[in-house]
mmCIF file of C-alpha atoms in Angstrom:
data_model
loop_
_atom_site.group_PDB
_atom_site.id
_atom_site.type_symbol
_atom_site.label_atom_id
_atom_site.label_comp_id
_atom_site.label_asym_id
_atom_site.label_seq_id
_atom_site.Cartn_x
_atom_site.Cartn_y
_atom_site.Cartn_z
ATOM 1 C CA SER A 1 76.415 66.410 90.826
ATOM 2 C CA GLN A 2 76.553 70.148 90.820
ATOM 3 C CA THR A 3 78.124 72.087 87.980
ATOM 4 C CA ILE A 4 78.543 75.738 87.186
ATOM 5 C CA HIS A 5 78.720 77.166 83.708
ATOM 6 C CA GLN A 6 80.087 80.587 82.900
ATOM 7 C CA TRP A 7 80.428 82.086 79.464
ATOM 8 C CA PRO A 8 82.005 83.383 77.374
ATOM 9 C CA ALA A 9 85.577 82.464 78.293
ATOM 10 C CA THR A 10 87.033 85.549 76.641
ATOM 11 C CA LEU A 11 85.501 88.759 75.450
ATOM 12 C CA VAL A 12 86.872 91.877 73.781
ATOM 13 C CA GLN A 13 84.511 94.815 73.837
ATOM 14 C CA PRO A 14 84.875 98.466 72.823
ATOM 15 C CA VAL A 15 84.498 101.228 75.353
ATOM 16 C CA GLY A 16 80.879 102.298 75.649
ATOM 17 C CA SER A 17 79.442 98.973 74.525
ATOM 18 C CA PRO A 18 77.077 96.920 76.709
ATOM 19 C CA LEU A 19 78.044 93.776 78.568
ATOM 20 C CA SER A 20 76.224 90.641 79.572
ATOM 21 C CA LEU A 21 77.956 87.717 81.241
ATOM 22 C CA GLU A 22 75.887 84.739 82.219
ATOM 23 C CA CYS A 23 76.362 82.088 84.848
ATOM 24 C CA THR A 24 74.160 79.081 85.509
ATOM 25 C CA VAL A 25 74.310 76.405 88.163
ATOM 26 C CA GLU A 26 73.009 72.866 87.855
ATOM 27 C CA GLY A 27 72.312 70.220 90.407
ATOM 28 C CA THR A 28 71.430 72.398 93.370
ATOM 29 C CA SER A 29 68.640 74.696 94.402
ATOM 30 C CA ASN A 30 68.583 78.056 96.157
ATOM 31 C CA PRO A 31 72.349 78.577 96.036
ATOM 32 C CA ASN A 32 74.201 81.689 97.121
ATOM 33 C CA LEU A 33 75.572 83.207 93.922
ATOM 34 C CA TYR A 34 78.556 85.513 93.558
ATOM 35 C CA TRP A 35 80.320 87.626 90.975
ATOM 36 C CA TYR A 36 83.989 88.360 91.609
ATOM 37 C CA ARG A 37 86.559 90.352 89.678
ATOM 38 C CA GLN A 38 90.229 89.529 89.778
ATOM 39 C CA ALA A 39 92.921 91.975 88.728
ATOM 40 C CA ALA A 40 96.152 90.517 87.370
ATOM 41 C CA GLY A 41 98.210 88.945 90.135
ATOM 42 C CA ARG A 42 95.682 89.835 92.793
ATOM 43 C CA GLY A 43 92.990 88.246 94.844
ATOM 44 C CA LEU A 44 89.263 88.280 94.256
ATOM 45 C CA GLN A 45 87.113 91.325 94.792
ATOM 46 C CA LEU A 46 83.480 90.544 95.502
ATOM 47 C CA LEU A 47 81.223 92.584 93.219
ATOM 48 C CA PHE A 48 77.746 91.165 93.839
ATOM 49 C CA TYR A 49 76.113 88.363 95.744
ATOM 50 C CA SER A 50 72.623 86.969 95.807
ATOM 51 C CA VAL A 51 70.784 84.762 98.288
ATOM 52 C CA GLY A 52 67.638 84.389 96.181
ATOM 53 C CA ILE A 53 65.744 85.345 93.036
ATOM 54 C CA GLY A 54 65.725 89.086 92.581
ATOM 55 C CA GLN A 55 67.878 89.642 95.679
ATOM 56 C CA ILE A 56 71.133 91.361 94.773
ATOM 57 C CA SER A 57 73.648 92.969 97.081
ATOM 58 C CA SER A 58 76.350 95.194 95.669
ATOM 59 C CA GLU A 59 79.676 95.286 97.417
ATOM 60 C CA VAL A 60 81.405 98.129 95.627
ATOM 61 C CA PRO A 61 80.145 101.132 93.671
ATOM 62 C CA GLN A 62 80.843 100.578 90.027
ATOM 63 C CA ASN A 63 79.698 100.629 86.444
ATOM 64 C CA LEU A 64 78.251 97.124 86.646
ATOM 65 C CA SER A 65 74.973 95.592 87.738
ATOM 66 C CA ALA A 66 73.772 92.078 88.428
ATOM 67 C CA SER A 67 70.477 90.280 88.150
ATOM 68 C CA ARG A 68 69.107 86.899 89.168
ATOM 69 C CA PRO A 69 66.044 86.233 87.035
ATOM 70 C CA GLN A 70 65.930 82.533 87.950
ATOM 71 C CA ASP A 71 67.078 80.536 90.953
ATOM 72 C CA ARG A 72 70.196 79.214 89.256
ATOM 73 C CA GLN A 73 70.990 82.020 86.842
ATOM 74 C CA PHE A 74 73.156 85.017 87.621
ATOM 75 C CA ILE A 75 73.886 87.752 85.101
ATOM 76 C CA LEU A 76 76.492 90.495 85.194
ATOM 77 C CA SER A 77 75.731 93.509 83.022
ATOM 78 C CA SER A 78 76.849 96.947 82.048
ATOM 79 C CA LYS A 79 75.158 99.517 79.868
ATOM 80 C CA LYS A 80 78.416 101.200 78.855
ATOM 81 C CA LEU A 81 81.780 99.582 79.474
ATOM 82 C CA LEU A 82 84.777 101.558 80.689
ATOM 83 C CA LEU A 83 88.448 100.708 80.169
ATOM 84 C CA SER A 84 88.676 100.085 83.905
ATOM 85 C CA ASP A 85 86.121 97.281 83.611
ATOM 86 C CA SER A 86 88.756 95.050 82.029
ATOM 87 C CA GLY A 87 89.604 92.049 84.163
ATOM 88 C CA PHE A 88 88.924 88.438 84.948
ATOM 89 C CA TYR A 89 85.358 87.846 86.117
ATOM 90 C CA LEU A 90 84.438 84.801 88.107
ATOM 91 C CA CYS A 91 81.034 83.457 89.032
ATOM 92 C CA ALA A 92 80.683 81.194 92.039
ATOM 93 C CA TRP A 93 78.050 79.466 94.121
ATOM 94 C CA SER A 94 77.890 78.092 97.615
ATOM 95 C CA ALA A 95 75.289 76.111 99.469
ATOM 96 C CA ILE A 96 75.960 77.427 102.939
ATOM 97 C CA ARG A 97 74.322 80.638 104.088
ATOM 98 C CA GLN A 98 76.932 81.160 106.799
ATOM 99 C CA GLY A 99 79.839 80.978 104.402
ATOM 100 C CA GLY A 100 81.863 78.008 103.320
ATOM 101 C CA GLU A 101 83.257 76.320 100.316
ATOM 102 C CA ALA A 102 82.462 78.005 97.042
ATOM 103 C CA PHE A 103 82.494 76.480 93.596
ATOM 104 C CA PHE A 104 83.770 78.613 90.767
ATOM 105 C CA GLY A 105 83.159 78.857 87.070
ATOM 106 C CA GLN A 106 86.087 78.985 84.703
ATOM 107 C CA GLY A 107 86.007 82.740 84.435
ATOM 108 C CA THR A 108 85.626 85.313 81.686
ATOM 109 C CA ARG A 109 88.589 87.362 80.555
ATOM 110 C CA LEU A 110 87.130 90.749 79.591
ATOM 111 C CA THR A 111 89.243 93.240 77.686
ATOM 112 C CA VAL A 112 87.749 96.637 77.037
ATOM 113 C CA VAL A 113 89.486 98.426 74.164
ATOM 114 C CA SER B 1 90.235 95.975 102.815
ATOM 115 C CA GLN B 2 91.545 92.445 102.560
ATOM 116 C CA GLN B 3 90.601 90.112 105.383
ATOM 117 C CA GLY B 4 93.025 87.392 104.437
ATOM 118 C CA GLU B 5 96.592 88.113 103.461
ATOM 119 C CA GLU B 6 98.885 85.380 102.224
ATOM 120 C CA ASP B 7 102.586 85.168 102.794
ATOM 121 C CA PRO B 8 104.847 84.814 100.911
ATOM 122 C CA GLN B 9 103.589 86.408 97.709
ATOM 123 C CA ALA B 10 105.688 84.009 95.669
ATOM 124 C CA LEU B 11 107.406 80.728 96.467
ATOM 125 C CA SER B 12 109.688 78.658 94.276
ATOM 126 C CA ILE B 13 110.776 75.159 95.283
ATOM 127 C CA GLN B 14 112.079 71.933 93.798
ATOM 128 C CA GLU B 15 109.874 68.950 93.180
ATOM 129 C CA GLY B 16 109.731 66.733 96.253
ATOM 130 C CA GLU B 17 110.173 69.588 98.719
ATOM 131 C CA ASN B 18 107.450 70.817 101.023
ATOM 132 C CA ALA B 19 105.718 74.142 100.455
ATOM 133 C CA THR B 20 104.291 76.227 103.272
ATOM 134 C CA MET B 21 102.035 79.194 102.760
ATOM 135 C CA ASN B 22 100.599 81.399 105.461
ATOM 136 C CA CYS B 23 97.444 83.431 105.782
ATOM 137 C CA SER B 24 96.673 86.133 108.324
ATOM 138 C CA TYR B 25 93.318 87.716 108.938
ATOM 139 C CA LYS B 26 91.937 90.515 111.052
ATOM 140 C CA THR B 27 88.548 89.628 112.546
ATOM 141 C CA SER B 28 86.942 86.603 114.156
ATOM 142 C CA ILE B 29 85.899 83.973 111.651
ATOM 143 C CA ASN B 30 83.487 81.069 111.237
ATOM 144 C CA ASN B 31 85.808 79.218 108.944
ATOM 145 C CA LEU B 32 88.780 79.617 106.672
ATOM 146 C CA GLN B 33 89.101 78.086 103.249
ATOM 147 C CA TRP B 34 92.018 77.429 100.950
ATOM 148 C CA TYR B 35 91.695 77.489 97.182
ATOM 149 C CA ARG B 36 93.943 76.760 94.261
ATOM 150 C CA GLN B 37 93.930 78.603 90.941
ATOM 151 C CA ASN B 38 95.736 77.507 87.850
ATOM 152 C CA SER B 39 96.695 80.350 85.532
ATOM 153 C CA GLY B 40 93.679 81.844 83.800
ATOM 154 C CA ARG B 41 91.215 79.438 85.361
ATOM 155 C CA GLY B 42 88.620 79.426 88.102
ATOM 156 C CA LEU B 43 89.404 78.641 91.716
ATOM 157 C CA VAL B 44 89.170 75.142 93.089
ATOM 158 C CA HIS B 45 88.280 74.580 96.708
ATOM 159 C CA LEU B 46 90.922 72.585 98.571
ATOM 160 C CA ILE B 47 90.005 72.490 102.213
ATOM 161 C CA LEU B 48 87.868 74.244 104.812
ATOM 162 C CA ILE B 49 88.798 74.498 108.468
ATOM 163 C CA ARG B 50 86.295 75.696 111.055
ATOM 164 C CA SER B 51 87.128 78.094 113.846
ATOM 165 C CA ASN B 52 86.938 75.313 116.445
ATOM 166 C CA GLU B 53 89.399 73.121 114.548
ATOM 167 C CA ARG B 54 93.164 73.381 114.787
ATOM 168 C CA GLU B 55 94.388 71.071 112.063
ATOM 169 C CA LYS B 56 93.007 69.321 109.039
ATOM 170 C CA HIS B 57 94.470 66.972 106.459
ATOM 171 C CA SER B 58 93.517 66.088 102.928
ATOM 172 C CA GLY B 59 95.940 63.916 100.994
ATOM 173 C CA ARG B 60 99.227 65.833 100.763
ATOM 174 C CA LEU B 61 97.632 68.957 102.210
ATOM 175 C CA ARG B 62 97.792 69.951 105.839
ATOM 176 C CA VAL B 63 96.064 73.070 107.118
ATOM 177 C CA THR B 64 96.472 74.556 110.568
ATOM 178 C CA LEU B 65 94.491 77.322 112.192
ATOM 179 C CA ASP B 66 95.563 79.445 115.134
ATOM 180 C CA THR B 67 92.654 81.685 116.084
ATOM 181 C CA SER B 68 94.657 83.375 118.841
ATOM 182 C CA LYS B 69 97.134 84.599 116.230
ATOM 183 C CA LYS B 70 94.494 84.943 113.537
ATOM 184 C CA SER B 71 96.570 82.916 111.153
ATOM 185 C CA SER B 72 96.480 79.745 109.099
ATOM 186 C CA SER B 73 99.027 77.781 107.166
ATOM 187 C CA LEU B 74 98.790 75.457 104.206
ATOM 188 C CA LEU B 75 101.459 72.803 103.865
ATOM 189 C CA ILE B 76 101.844 70.840 100.659
ATOM 190 C CA THR B 77 104.113 67.859 101.200
ATOM 191 C CA ALA B 78 106.210 66.139 98.542
ATOM 192 C CA SER B 79 105.375 68.807 95.988
ATOM 193 C CA ARG B 80 104.960 68.029 92.312
ATOM 194 C CA ALA B 81 105.318 70.205 89.230
ATOM 195 C CA ALA B 82 101.526 69.935 88.859
ATOM 196 C CA ASP B 83 101.136 71.793 92.178
ATOM 197 C CA THR B 84 102.334 74.945 90.420
ATOM 198 C CA ALA B 85 99.463 77.408 90.874
ATOM 199 C CA SER B 86 98.287 80.322 92.964
ATOM 200 C CA TYR B 87 96.867 79.535 96.369
ATOM 201 C CA PHE B 88 94.338 81.734 98.141
ATOM 202 C CA CYS B 89 92.858 81.779 101.583
ATOM 203 C CA ALA B 90 89.362 83.058 102.201
ATOM 204 C CA THR B 91 87.566 83.769 105.450
ATOM 205 C CA ALA B 92 83.899 83.673 106.343
ATOM 206 C CA THR B 93 82.558 85.487 109.390
ATOM 207 C CA ASN B 94 79.311 85.593 111.350
ATOM 208 C CA THR B 95 78.335 88.963 109.993
ATOM 209 C CA ASN B 96 79.003 88.674 106.297
ATOM 210 C CA ALA B 97 76.013 86.601 105.236
ATOM 211 C CA GLY B 98 77.888 83.857 103.473
ATOM 212 C CA LYS B 99 80.465 86.028 101.742
ATOM 213 C CA SER B 100 84.070 84.990 101.891
ATOM 214 C CA THR B 101 86.897 87.510 101.710
ATOM 215 C CA PHE B 102 89.946 86.515 99.706
ATOM 216 C CA GLY B 103 93.585 87.431 100.068
ATOM 217 C CA ASP B 104 95.934 88.226 97.185
ATOM 218 C CA GLY B 105 97.341 84.717 97.089
ATOM 219 C CA THR B 106 100.683 82.969 97.025
ATOM 220 C CA THR B 107 102.097 81.985 93.669
ATOM 221 C CA LEU B 108 103.812 78.620 93.983
ATOM 222 C CA THR B 109 106.247 77.376 91.369
ATOM 223 C CA VAL B 110 107.453 73.797 91.665
ATOM 224 C CA LYS B 111 110.455 73.102 89.467
ATOM 225 C CA PRO B 112 110.815 69.571 88.073
#
C-alpha cells in the first residue's frame, strides 16, 4: 500500500535561517507531488507541484523553493526564512494526471520567530 | 482566488443529527472531492464525484453535484462526536494539470 511520510511534525526556526522540509512517498511510482500551505482556519494554498523528477511548477511568488531529486522525494526549502513563512505545510501526492484524490502527509507546523 | 467555497463556515449540531455542508465553485470541473481534516493533521480523502455523476454514497456520507448550479453538498447522516473536524471541497479542472483547488472549509462540531 502507498504511504506518505512528511517530517518534521513541528519546527521553530529563527528569521533568516534556512529551511528544508522533506516528503517521501512509498508504494507508487511517478506520482504527482504537491506542497501546500494552510493558514490558521483557512483552506490550502498550493505552493508547488511536480509531475516528474526535476519538474517543478510554482504557483505563487514567494520566499520558498521546491525540488524533486528522486521520483518519490519532494523537498521544500528556503535560504532565509521570513516571519510570514510561518504556517502549516502539507505534502501530498496523487496518481491521476487529470486531478483526483490526493493523499496527504501529516503536515509540518512551522513557526518562524 | 478560491475555486471552491464552503458554506457554512462553521456548523454545530448534536450527535445523531445530520450535517449538511455546501460547496460552490466557479468554472467547469472534471471532478470534485471532499476531504476531512482533524485539528492539526493532514487531510483525508472522503469521496470523489465526477462531473457526469449526480450523487454518490459512502457509508454515512452522501455527496451530490449540480453542475448547472456549480455546487455540491456533503451530507453526513447520524453524526457522531468523532465526525468533529473541518471539511473541505476541492475541484479539479481540465486545464489545471492535476492540481486541485481547495476552499476554506466548514468546521463541524458534533456535541455528544
